[in-house]
């Protein structure tokens, strides 16, 4: 099973960026943890981070047929990128959306989730664990689909 | 570690209720799966379901000091029960909110999550697995807090 | 044919409560009239009134399989109880919503009918007669469904 | 007792028009059913259908003094014709508004009912039966007013 | 003179609950202070707290004819319970609404007061003193009405 | 100088219609007063009333080149007829809008004036006198334009 | 008959201020025309202009009992001064509101008229003539009231 | 192939009406151009213009079964006529909506297109050419449907 | 203890102004009652009323350091004067806001309280008693602060 | 005549992406059809597709002076890219906007067209034919401008 | 070159007022700094502060012809004083608006800037330096205009 | 002191792009002026312009630790790029936002400034001078911070 973990804008700044909101773990540390769990779950994981909306769209397209699932933390794009929404809707690979912070508890504009309606599900507020739970979620999703 | 799993209105109808949206698993089956995982994670789980807002408020109060964490699927109350929101805010036990369906992909009024801002995090759209991920999430949360 | 007539909050105050809006008939008098018509239409009617949202949810669940139809006057819950909406959506028994007053002619918040979209139909403004028309409506609905 | 049944735009298309929403009965069949019930209730009924807002306004004016009640299905005009609203408000003959489909369950703009606040009551979602219930309602209304 | 003091959801948590917002006084301490003042003012006071909307509706109905006034802290229900609003409107006993915190200075949804328009008046932000002022207010109201 | 006085829907009901709002003068009486003033001001006046939006559009088109000014009471169309707005904008003859009642003091939807932005001016709330003031206004307007 | 003509903020700048919108007549020239008409109508007119909201409130209070009518051009205050609205509502002298420009045809915020609902009527867009028509309107209003 | 070209209110004023927005071509000139292209494409075209909403509804009904396609410029009705929307939805003949001006670049209310959602497509802003493109579009649509 | 009682626009009209809403007591009578209670509570009270927003701002500034508390009835300014809000926020003396009428039960715009969020608390709807309760409230506030 | 056909995000997925909405034609097939028509119309066409907003902005800038017209399908950017809007506004080359699906008939957020107000016109809902009509439109536009 | 520096309500409290937001500099200190820079730039500066909207309107009128530019910190009036907006629009002297705090980062109502659209430009968030930058800006503006 | 001047989309078109709004200066000319002033102020300035949101995010990240301050003209991104907002919030280098045109005086959507709340301040409407003032502002900011 191959899983693509896509991280959007500013997530390269994790650890340095507003640690009161996002915690002190860096993206590298998160990837390490994800890899470790992936090993235990028998999944292969590829990571990609970009601050460019178009790159994320390209990668989502590229995941179709080459990955079994996508874990997507769209960062700020979650709130306005209809282009990424359409990209997710245009592929058949299942996507689970993850947010480190509890977006429901922050500025009003962060309550608008434009990509979420076309994902399989959303995990918010659980910090770095969100990625691990997301990995478990997609592994389960793929297994269920395969079992049908 | 003791975990309370609270289910709100209409969740007693799971399996029978709009299976296209909520799936065919009954609440009993979900509880069985949760118990099984709880056993593996070394957690004790108590279940409670009610269609009465006041009962849920009472139980959240009661969980303070007697449980280490709460997994809350508030059902429809997620969208308007400020009383439950205030109950969650009034206790120190961490609460993770779970929704079986992807509330972001349904009617507009389901996008308003009034309890979510005072929870630790939210998991939506992942069906029965949402409870299992929620259990993992609270176990992790409690361990981290204990470790501090 | 068995019909459940459910009345929500404050309808126990009928006759005493703001008679300029709700008229002078008491709930007992309405029930008497409904029983009389039911007799003529060959229907058996059970009445239940509660000021508790959860009780109404419970009764709607309970009506599934035991009643052929429900006449529901949700009172104020019509305007915000998504829990009752979901209860109606979770059962297969047809529900007709009745309001004594013309909710469209009152405060703005009474124009929002959150349960109505999942009912078979709505009758408003016709006073006590609304229940009698509602009874005729559900008798007809049940007969048509049976005839299919 | 004389009753005017007014049908607004596109109701001449009944039976042919979106039968999934409006059913397969034609306006002629509805009128037949209404006449039959009117006979039993001792009422005389006149039918008029028009796609022209001004015609409906004219007829409502004309009903004042010549009819005892009006059953009005304003069709799409229900949602924006303040002219028809004002016409209803300008006459003393009671008007009951009927909609074949459950307007609360459709597009957002169909939830705005601009005429309803000045009618005696509204019946929606009960198909062809709505007219029959409307007839019973106005017969009852007229009798009550006469009895005062 | 008999006065009913009704407290809504989460007020049983006073003292423990978010003391930065609600202060450190418990409901027992407030009741003690109210009783003391009531003694001085020659009023008899009964207290009732519930987290159940329906219980509050029932009690408001029950107060009609048995109490001279009601002091109501509806808690979170202040912001959405049209059922309680209708209960207050359905009785002739005067109701004064009290809030411990300054609801105007908090989240936007707390600025919507749905019960307030049918009360005699509202006192907010003055902490435990709000109940004492509320008691003075209803005593004065009742005396004025009696004097007419 | 030739002036067209156009009256929209329900104005034929003046005197009979909601006299608390519109007064007891009939349209005939208003026309008589307008004619009398017109005589004094040396203007020729033609009257037209219709409940049909299309008729009003036709007449506004027809006034271009044949009348020097139009006094328009669009009735309810003032609030939604963009067709009449566009008709007024499509002709060069000046139009003054008149309303008998104070539309700003009534329902919210009457505060939206869609035709007003393309008229020369608006007179509201002054009853029958509004037409007389409107006549004076257009006579003055025409004289000023002619004097340029 | 005594009439007070009140002009609000920036009307002292007439003639100089945005002549494309407000014309080239100065306030002095308008007052001259009003005086001339007042002479013909047998009315005594007093003028007052201020850029201070409180001065206008004071003058409206002072007009009660000393003037028979007020012509009020509130300028920008028309769009937000609830204080002036309450002042107009607090006196029994009739007030007619006048605007030189067509406020309906300008910025959105100028469509909100907060004082208008408590005036007798509003005249907009007719330039300097608005004051003359306003004078005729109040003279007529006072005569009608006197005749009752 | 038979095509009906329906023009709504004020389009009879083309050439005379606000030429800065609508251009200088008259409706006759447009019809001539359409006829010429229709000849080349082998289509028969009938034209109808009305300022009456009801006439347009009638014609749309009448087109069902007698025409292969409709080109509809609803003029101002595009922004509020739900009656025409329902007429289009009630027939099976395909409808393409055309606007001469770029409605997206004008007043806010012109951005609301209530008929467009039930048409096959919309062409705006391209002046007289919009009709020619519309004709090509419907010819193509009809051919594709026939080819299935 | 020194208390400043500030009254805003139109409160000089009390007793004369809309007595159905504001009661028949004049401001003088209210002041008398307040003085009497102040005597009993050992407080010194100064009164100031103005229809000028700037005067109220000046007085609030002036109260800082010279008064122990302010009772503020901002009248209509409650709904839009951000200047007064900022004045209250700029001083350290505690302010309690009082309204004679129940502002929550009146026009929609009176539900917006822009000053209230920076006050200590708000008392509405209790008529003249609101000032007496306000006095008790500030006396209590000052004592508590002094006791810290 | 040189025409640039710009396609925005996800249009590279045509044929694969939600064929129920976008049809089964691929972008290559569309380009082929456009080239064929361009040949007949004597136009030279260049194609460019990108999922990157910045690339589209760059290309629009680059088209100024090198192309005679642009056909732009901005995809999802149509609904939020003010940057592309400003790019179109910053160049003098005419732009026609094309959408394959009927954006007016889909989610609410697709009705907001932020680029459209600065284009020459918009064609929506006509599938692949939209490009062909767009080509005809720009050819005609360029010829008209050249003829001036 | 003569420059008027106008400060609105509560700016006299600078230094004392919410120093976390507005800093610790007093208005006197700001004026000193401005004078010093003005000396270096060869400008003469006059200061005026008032808590009265009308005073600010008067001063803006008075600046026309006597000053070359105005630096205006309208304080809270920035968010609602249409009177000041109209005053600025009524004079030809250029006005630059300055805010000490970053109004975009505070309460929602501070994001509405009603005067800004008629100023030459706005400087916010830069504390006392805003006035110095504003002085440089107007000096530059005046020089450019003079150079034309 | 090192300052980064970042320009967003379409600013490369300055001088050519809508000169009525943006003036005739090119970006090169602005940079020249900025360099000249920087020389006088002892600052080193680096310029970067991009039409790509991601590039701007990258550069803001890159400025952290390598520059002392950023002057950011986000162009159209000011109104919707939450990604750039988050980038600014994720770095500790101070950012001043500059707009050439007065964004408050243009389309409604330009009044929404999503990046501004996390900047140190905003300068709008002052043309090319905005950059020079921005440079002075950041030089002052950096000096003050250094002085602490």
Short mmCIF file of C-alpha atoms in Angstrom, two decimals, chain L residues 33-45 135:
data_model
loop_
_atom_site.label_atom_id
_atom_site.label_comp_id
_atom_site.label_asym_id
_atom_site.label_seq_id
_atom_site.Cartn_x
_atom_site.Cartn_y
_atom_site.Cartn_z
CA UNK L 33 13.50 56.00 -5.80
CA UNK L 34 13.50 53.46 -2.99
CA UNK L 35 17.20 52.77 -3.48
CA UNK L 36 17.99 56.44 -3.38
CA UNK L 37 16.13 56.92 -0.11
CA UNK L 38 17.61 53.72 1.29
CA UNK L 39 21.05 55.12 0.58
CA UNK L 40 20.22 58.21 2.57
CA UNK L 41 18.76 56.14 5.43
CA UNK L 42 21.67 53.71 5.48
CA UNK L 43 19.59 50.70 4.51
CA UNK L 44 20.31 47.96 2.01
CA UNK L 45 17.31 46.98 -0.11
CA UNK L 135 10.85 52.24 3.99
#
